[in-house]
Amino acid sequence: MHSPSSEPRASVFYTYKIHPYRHSPDRDSGRAGAPVVIVGAGPIGLATAIDLSRFGVASIILDEDLQVSHGSRAIVLTRRSMEILQQLGVAKPFREKGLPWSFGRSFYRGKEVYRMVMPHDQDDRFLPGLNIQQQYIEEYLIDFCTKNPLIDVRWGQKVVAITQTKDAATLRIDTPEGEYDMSADWVIAADGGRSMIRKHLGLRMEGRSYPGNFVIADIKAKIDLPTERLCYFDPAWNPGNNVLVHRQPDDLWRIDFRLPDDETPEQALEPATLSHRINAVLEMIRRKVPWKLDWATVYTANTLTLPQFVHGRIIFTGDAAHLLPIFGVRGCNTGFQDGNNLAWKLAFVVRGWSRPALLDTYSSERVQAAREICEEGGKSTRFMTPPTAGARLMRDAVLSFCLSEEFPKDLLHWRTSRPHDYRLSPLNSFAEADAAFAGGIANGQPVRNVKLGEDDYLLDRLDAGAGFHLIAFAGDGEVSGELGRILTEAAHQPFPVIRVLIGRRADEIYANRAELLIADPQGRIATKYAAQAGTVYVLRPDLHVCARWREGNAADVHRALGIAACSPPA
Ligand SMILES: Cc1cc2nc3c(=O)[nH]c(=O)nc-3n(C[C@H](O)[C@H](O)[C@H](O)COP(=O)(O)OP(=O)(O)OC[C@H]3O[C@@H](n4cnc5c(N)ncnc54)[C@H](O)[C@@H]3O)c2cc1C
């Protein structure tokens, strides 16, 4: 019998709330089930459930625990993650709590060798990074799930077995009242890095694990330093190794450092050893202040992914699908992109708007993304923790050069999680029309934001609805006959298409039209999208471009929508 702990976890900054186990009446009828069951109330399972609900799809989330995750895990959300959370309608508490940032500093043997400036332009609503502890990420998402009538979160319910047929899956669930079965048309395995479901299906991940152990320690301390990412190579107190320091809300500081090769995790976590090293870090940053330890662990880096995320009725996402090193804030941020890619596709299949083949593109697009991230994460990891004597020699040579020269400094750039570009996706179409643009947002890329007013951005407007977006540019005159036809016909698709009409004086001259109107008086959106009067973009529901024309026509737009939605034959 599963008996999860109802003792709140200890923390010096966070008050853990217990979500009690509740009897689910449907277990008595022997017919427990939902179209979609999500295993795991981690950040990715929760965000995916909210995303599915935007398309009217109900889900049950099962979690073996009664409280949010323990210790220091994801602490940085990228701009793309914030844009996704905004699209889900949940960004507000994250903005209120998190610490935004865009700079970093790297030091070698006590001297600053690199000032990292993360790309940011005036059209971005969010800075490149937002520091916030995973406990808050989960708490805010749980708050939204709990209020959502389409989401049923069940705590203290541990999935212990899973079987499937061609049409459905059955989960065996252990609870404080004993076991019961639940059926689902689709199961999303968001059960984390140690995924029981992955092991149960006997699936193997591809990739590699890296030598070297790192301590992660979170301390509460009043330190008057700005929110920046600080990296110290070869400090005097930890020769040959490196240290990362990150500020988080609530005066919490994440300190990561590599251990000497001959030291065991148990030795590193001995209170006296840990305390000595934390004091050495504080001395190194010239802030010898009192501190309290919140949590510490030892961590190793992996770049591993499943080669296939969809297995019949079971779909893997987040850490259950891939394990990424912490350098470059990739784990949680990659998972949010997985969930955002999966949710609309699964919703379209469940609602009968698309063929199940659409889900194969979730797998191909996100496996490709995971492989790219493993490659990039591997480079960062090899720089942080050189796997051979030769690699260490090269790394140290680069760092030494950086003391006096500018040219190698770019090698120190901390390549972070980035939005993925689905340029090879089978959902893209009309490649020649795409290639005819000189600029703008190409097929496969995520849309780019444009500032429209004091606290008003293009993506704020596009978040008004869930579905494809058809963006039509009308220039500064009347809507042409063909553009009018494109907009009218898009309203008759069997799935939701949000029609957006952009023009210099859209709010005045098209006031009687049914589309979402966006005025672009200075032509800033048109410039960023390389658009002229008659230009049309088709965006998938996850806001990636899948087709565009300098001058569109209704038949082509209809075809592109059908291809991207994997529509069943008429
Ligand atoms: C020490 C550490 C530091 C990290 N630092 C960073 C960082 O700086 N930046 C970053 O982006 N990422 C970081 N990560 C990674 C980040 O925490 C994960 O990528 C993120 O939590 C993935 O979310 P998830 O929802 O996929 O899985 P998880 O957060 O692991 O959630 C899985 C959920 O499934 C539940 N579950 C598991 N098995 C079962 C079962 N059989 N039945 C029912 N429920 C089950 C668990 O209780 C859990 O709630 C770090 C991870 C670790 C371990």
Tab-separated table of C-alpha atoms in Angstrom, residues 478-489 513 534 551-554:
chain	number	residue	atom	x	y	z
A	478	GLU	CA	-8.884	48.469	-47.811
A	479	VAL	CA	-8.676	44.695	-47.445
A	480	SER	CA	-8.111	43.346	-50.979
A	481	GLY	CA	-10.531	40.848	-52.523
A	482	GLU	CA	-8.123	37.902	-52.187
A	483	LEU	CA	-7.155	38.751	-48.601
A	484	GLY	CA	-10.869	39.000	-47.790
A	485	ARG	CA	-11.440	35.540	-49.317
A	486	ILE	CA	-8.530	34.065	-47.325
A	487	LEU	CA	-9.957	35.439	-44.083
A	488	THR	CA	-13.522	34.320	-44.815
A	489	GLU	CA	-12.542	30.786	-45.796
A	513	ARG	CA	-14.838	43.308	-39.427
A	534	GLY	CA	-1.413	40.901	-48.972
A	551	GLU	CA	1.040	37.560	-51.325
A	552	GLY	CA	-1.263	34.748	-50.303
A	553	ASN	CA	-4.208	33.109	-52.057
A	554	ALA	CA	-7.146	31.317	-50.485
